[in-house]
Tab-separated table of C-alpha atoms in Angstrom:
chain	number	residue	atom	x	y	z
A	84	MET	CA	-26.718	131.713	143.816
A	85	ARG	CA	-24.800	132.955	146.594
A	86	THR	CA	-27.608	134.302	149.425
A	87	LEU	CA	-26.612	135.812	152.588
A	88	ILE	CA	-29.679	135.912	155.274
A	89	VAL	CA	-29.110	138.791	157.795
A	90	GLU	CA	-31.768	137.415	160.132
A	91	PRO	CA	-31.111	137.213	164.573
A	92	ASP	CA	-34.490	134.820	164.624
A	93	ASP	CA	-33.707	131.028	164.894
A	94	SER	CA	-36.113	130.808	161.852
A	95	ALA	CA	-33.092	131.660	159.398
A	96	GLN	CA	-31.911	128.337	159.981
A	97	SER	CA	-35.158	126.450	158.507
A	98	LEU	CA	-35.458	129.266	155.685
A	99	GLY	CA	-31.504	128.813	154.730
A	100	ARG	CA	-32.469	125.076	154.550
A	101	THR	CA	-35.020	125.439	152.504
A	102	LEU	CA	-33.362	127.908	149.980
A	103	GLU	CA	-30.616	125.044	149.969
A	104	ARG	CA	-32.700	122.618	148.483
A	105	HIS	CA	-33.559	125.176	145.530
A	106	GLY	CA	-29.805	125.577	144.668
A	107	HIS	CA	-28.584	128.601	146.649
A	108	GLU	CA	-25.412	128.255	148.462
A	109	VAL	CA	-26.452	130.178	151.810
A	110	GLN	CA	-24.876	132.206	154.835
A	111	ILE	CA	-26.589	132.987	157.795
A	112	VAL	CA	-25.910	136.272	160.120
A	113	PRO	CA	-27.487	137.725	162.937
A	114	THR	CA	-26.181	140.911	163.110
A	115	GLY	CA	-25.322	144.069	161.224
A	116	LYS	CA	-21.879	143.826	162.089
A	117	GLN	CA	-21.450	140.469	160.753
A	118	ALA	CA	-23.370	141.639	157.471
A	119	ARG	CA	-21.139	144.260	157.049
A	120	ARG	CA	-17.837	141.636	156.707
A	121	LEU	CA	-20.011	139.348	154.326
A	122	PHE	CA	-22.156	141.358	152.225
A	123	ARG	CA	-19.487	141.602	149.345
A	124	TRP	CA	-19.852	137.673	148.783
A	125	ALA	CA	-23.518	137.854	148.074
A	126	ASP	CA	-25.563	137.809	144.993
A	127	LEU	CA	-28.841	138.463	147.092
A	128	ILE	CA	-29.213	139.607	150.997
A	129	LEU	CA	-32.370	138.733	152.449
A	130	LEU	CA	-32.267	141.476	155.241
A	131	GLU	CA	-34.419	141.747	158.382
A	132	LEU	CA	-34.491	145.632	159.719
A	133	GLU	CA	-34.326	144.911	163.445
A	134	LEU	CA	-31.237	143.865	164.025
A	135	PRO	CA	-29.735	143.767	167.798
A	136	ASP	CA	-26.677	146.482	167.140
A	137	VAL	CA	-27.660	148.376	164.276
A	138	ASP	CA	-31.056	149.343	162.408
A	139	GLY	CA	-30.991	147.093	158.881
A	140	VAL	CA	-32.230	150.290	156.963
A	141	MET	CA	-28.365	151.545	157.382
A	142	ILE	CA	-27.290	148.180	156.749
A	143	CYS	CA	-29.010	147.877	153.800
A	144	ARG	CA	-28.101	151.606	152.351
A	145	GLU	CA	-24.309	150.589	152.719
A	146	ILE	CA	-24.867	147.306	150.934
A	147	SER	CA	-26.426	149.582	148.088
A	148	SER	CA	-23.604	152.051	147.788
A	149	GLU	CA	-21.001	149.344	147.219
A	150	ARG	CA	-22.353	146.605	145.797
A	151	ASP	CA	-25.070	145.458	143.294
A	152	ALA	CA	-26.262	142.609	145.228
A	153	ALA	CA	-30.058	142.146	145.079
A	154	VAL	CA	-31.605	143.152	148.124
A	155	ILE	CA	-35.183	141.836	149.664
A	156	ILE	CA	-36.328	143.401	152.786
A	157	THR	CA	-37.892	140.568	155.022
A	158	SER	CA	-39.341	142.323	158.072
A	159	LYS	CA	-41.954	142.264	160.745
A	160	ARG	CA	-42.712	146.152	159.829
A	161	SER	CA	-45.499	146.289	157.924
A	162	ALA	CA	-45.937	150.329	158.093
A	163	GLU	CA	-45.842	152.083	154.958
A	164	VAL	CA	-43.321	154.180	156.139
A	165	ASP	CA	-40.628	151.548	157.007
A	166	LYS	CA	-41.490	150.040	153.187
A	167	VAL	CA	-40.560	153.731	152.057
A	168	LEU	CA	-37.823	153.527	153.965
A	169	GLY	CA	-36.564	150.120	152.896
A	170	LEU	CA	-37.018	151.161	149.028
A	171	GLN	CA	-35.127	154.413	149.427
A	172	ALA	CA	-32.455	152.895	151.292
A	173	GLY	CA	-31.895	150.706	147.982
A	174	SER	CA	-33.813	147.642	148.565
A	175	ASP	CA	-35.321	145.739	145.367
A	176	ASP	CA	-38.051	144.413	147.181
A	177	TYR	CA	-39.937	144.406	150.658
A	178	LEU	CA	-41.577	140.939	152.358
A	179	VAL	CA	-43.649	141.393	155.645
A	180	LYS	CA	-43.436	138.467	157.375
A	181	PRO	CA	-44.910	136.184	158.255
A	182	PHE	CA	-44.455	135.201	154.313
A	183	GLY	CA	-44.741	131.599	152.606
A	184	VAL	CA	-41.538	130.243	151.051
A	185	ARG	CA	-43.448	129.884	147.906
A	186	GLU	CA	-44.225	133.574	147.850
A	187	LEU	CA	-40.827	134.433	148.725
A	188	LEU	CA	-39.239	132.213	146.101
A	189	ALA	CA	-41.465	133.800	143.381
A	190	ARG	CA	-39.981	137.501	144.408
A	191	ILE	CA	-36.572	136.233	144.795
A	192	GLU	CA	-37.157	134.700	140.843
A	193	ALA	CA	-38.917	138.502	139.786
A	194	VAL	CA	-36.202	140.108	141.600
A	195	MET	CA	-33.100	138.164	140.123
A	196	ARG	CA	-34.597	138.228	136.681
A	197	ARG	CA	-34.788	142.119	136.781
A	198	VAL	CA	-31.060	142.236	138.105
A	199	ARG	CA	-29.704	140.093	135.096
A	200	GLN	CA	-31.822	141.811	132.987
A	201	GLU	CA	-30.588	145.131	133.161
A	202	PRO	CA	-30.262	147.281	130.032
A	203	ASP	CA	-26.361	147.741	128.474
A	204	TYR	CA	-25.640	151.468	128.745
A	205	PRO	CA	-23.816	152.129	125.188
A	206	ARG	CA	-22.329	155.666	126.017
A	207	PRO	CA	-21.536	157.786	128.866
A	208	ILE	CA	-24.242	161.057	128.939
A	209	VAL	CA	-23.289	164.505	129.596
A	210	HIS	CA	-25.918	167.307	130.231
A	211	GLY	CA	-24.014	170.704	131.688
A	212	PRO	CA	-22.388	169.541	134.985
A	213	LEU	CA	-24.181	166.175	134.800
A	214	ARG	CA	-22.293	163.265	133.603
A	215	ILE	CA	-23.090	159.683	133.859
A	216	ASP	CA	-20.390	156.953	133.300
A	217	PRO	CA	-22.137	153.608	132.547
A	218	VAL	CA	-18.486	151.876	132.664
A	219	GLY	CA	-17.745	152.594	136.028
A	220	HIS	CA	-21.389	153.237	137.227
A	221	GLU	CA	-20.955	156.392	138.345
A	222	VAL	CA	-22.571	159.691	138.618
A	223	TYR	CA	-21.142	163.424	138.850
A	224	VAL	CA	-22.437	166.888	139.133
A	225	GLY	CA	-19.714	168.574	138.612
A	226	ALA	CA	-16.704	167.165	140.745
A	227	ARG	CA	-19.288	165.851	143.114
A	228	GLN	CA	-19.964	162.083	142.540
A	229	ILE	CA	-23.155	160.894	143.686
A	230	GLN	CA	-23.778	157.509	145.143
A	231	ALA	CA	-26.884	156.128	143.127
A	232	THR	CA	-27.961	152.722	143.539
A	233	ARG	CA	-28.529	150.482	140.641
A	234	LYS	CA	-32.149	151.392	140.104
A	235	GLU	CA	-31.395	155.055	140.733
A	236	PHE	CA	-28.481	154.663	138.131
A	237	SER	CA	-30.671	153.091	135.420
A	238	LEU	CA	-33.614	155.537	135.853
A	239	LEU	CA	-31.382	158.279	135.747
A	240	TYR	CA	-29.449	156.799	132.368
A	241	LEU	CA	-32.889	156.223	130.753
A	242	LEU	CA	-34.156	159.904	131.191
A	243	ALA	CA	-31.041	161.408	130.215
A	244	SER	CA	-30.980	158.954	127.168
A	245	ALA	CA	-33.587	161.250	126.200
A	246	PRO	CA	-33.513	164.987	127.590
A	247	ASP	CA	-36.117	166.238	125.194
A	248	ARG	CA	-38.782	163.608	125.721
A	249	VAL	CA	-40.915	163.055	128.280
A	250	LEU	CA	-41.293	159.498	129.553
A	251	SER	CA	-44.107	157.978	130.740
A	252	ARG	CA	-44.599	155.688	133.537
A	253	GLU	CA	-45.353	152.962	131.686
A	254	ARG	CA	-42.078	152.866	129.309
A	255	ILE	CA	-40.025	153.730	132.496
A	256	MET	CA	-41.979	150.470	134.332
A	257	SER	CA	-41.070	148.277	131.379
A	258	GLU	CA	-37.034	149.480	130.849
A	259	VAL	CA	-36.391	150.068	134.365
A	260	TRP	CA	-38.476	147.295	136.375
A	261	ASN	CA	-38.890	145.000	133.318
A	262	ASP	CA	-42.918	145.427	133.647
A	263	ASP	CA	-43.079	144.685	137.548
A	264	TRP	CA	-46.129	146.652	138.564
A	265	THR	CA	-45.544	145.615	141.817
A	266	ALA	CA	-42.942	148.095	142.091
A	267	SER	CA	-44.644	150.760	140.312
A	268	ARG	CA	-45.168	153.163	143.696
A	269	THR	CA	-41.186	152.765	143.893
A	270	ILE	CA	-41.007	155.280	140.629
A	271	ASP	CA	-41.789	158.284	142.656
A	272	THR	CA	-39.799	157.381	145.287
A	273	HIS	CA	-36.437	156.759	143.139
A	274	VAL	CA	-37.163	160.005	141.530
A	275	SER	CA	-37.270	161.891	144.949
A	276	MET	CA	-34.148	160.296	146.044
A	277	LEU	CA	-32.672	161.107	142.646
A	278	ARG	CA	-33.665	164.459	143.251
A	279	ARG	CA	-32.143	164.556	146.767
A	280	LYS	CA	-28.868	163.294	145.608
A	281	LEU	CA	-28.105	165.339	142.813
A	282	GLY	CA	-29.098	168.533	144.771
A	283	SER	CA	-32.211	170.037	143.279
A	284	SER	CA	-35.906	169.067	142.172
A	285	ASP	CA	-35.275	170.921	138.590
A	286	TRP	CA	-33.213	167.613	137.499
A	287	ILE	CA	-36.070	165.605	137.149
A	288	VAL	CA	-39.433	167.376	136.015
A	289	THR	CA	-42.700	165.507	136.685
A	290	VAL	CA	-45.118	165.803	133.881
A	291	ARG	CA	-48.845	165.231	135.457
A	292	GLY	CA	-50.777	162.557	133.809
A	293	VAL	CA	-47.879	161.791	131.774
A	294	GLY	CA	-44.337	160.915	133.393
A	295	PHE	CA	-41.011	162.856	133.875
A	296	ARG	CA	-38.300	163.768	132.170
A	297	LEU	CA	-34.556	165.387	132.751
A	298	GLY	CA	-35.012	168.992	133.815
A	299	PRO	CA	-32.955	171.623	131.423
A	300	ILE	CA	-29.748	172.710	132.781
A	301	PRO	CA	-29.948	174.355	136.395
A	302	ALA	CA	-28.672	178.013	136.177
A	303	PRO	CA	-25.191	178.238	138.109
A	304	THR	CA	-25.472	179.854	141.766
A	305	PRO	CA	-24.776	183.461	141.331
A	306	LEU	CA	-21.277	184.499	142.972
A	307	HIS	CA	-21.339	187.354	145.489
A	308	HIS	CA	-18.383	189.068	145.069
A	309	LYS	CA	-16.908	191.308	148.019
A	310	GLU	CA	-15.477	194.804	147.287
A	311	PRO	CA	-11.415	194.185	147.496
A	312	ARG	CA	-9.913	195.448	150.563
A	313	ARG	CA	-7.993	198.632	150.101
A	314	LEU	CA	-4.820	198.894	152.196
A	315	ALA	CA	-4.349	202.082	154.250
A	316	LEU	CA	-1.663	203.903	153.373
A	317	LEU	CA	0.939	203.476	156.138
A	318	GLU	CA	1.961	206.598	158.284
A	319	PRO	CA	5.676	207.607	158.685
A	320	GLY	CA	7.248	205.351	161.101
A	321	TYR	CA	4.816	202.499	160.867
A	322	GLY	CA	6.859	199.501	161.883
A	323	ASP	CA	9.537	201.624	162.569
A	324	GLY	CA	9.259	201.467	166.251
A	325	GLY	CA	6.425	204.480	166.134
A	326	ARG	CA	9.561	206.879	164.795
A	327	SER	CA	9.085	208.987	161.795
A	328	SER	CA	12.142	209.654	159.491
A	329	GLY	CA	13.998	212.475	160.701
A	330	SER	CA	12.813	212.258	164.257
A	331	ALA	CA	15.418	212.564	167.165
A	332	GLY	CA	16.940	209.597	168.512
């Protein structure tokens, strides 16, 4: 497995050697600029948020929008807001430093298992202006393309596959997160991000105590028609230098 470690600390070298002993092909970069050049090569990215040139959340967002590589944030930031921002940016897991090697290997195994077991999408789905294309992994609302992360796409496709049913949290966790209940708090985060990206909270309805369902097709925004402009009748002589017909030269 090709693993990119984005980490400015010298400890990255030791971590890299450990992963190589477990069969990983490893590259290490200390900056976001270098990560931008290499992330398309990787199957797995271990990403520190505190980089010397750019915030790691921005890098995570770029990776998630362009590549289906798995991302695990490994950061000293332990505040809940940092974890939420990291998950919203598209990371598959968030590991607070310091952590043990065995814990990291277990997290990697769990994340890669989920990634490899992504469900097959048999058909495109159209729901009013919402169009989900499983072949291109693309989502559109009308002519506007939505940049959905891998998990956001899986969640939206699952809801759109049963538009008239409420899907329980248990089913969502089973089919999107493969029963990894350590990620249960991320359902609400992913729903919130999808609502924002789709442009309306009406697209996904929360049924309290049960789960979520796809919302009804939002009504189109009414157009405000303006009264047509009425052209004024031209006064005699307009455009001929102010001379009316029949006037003396």
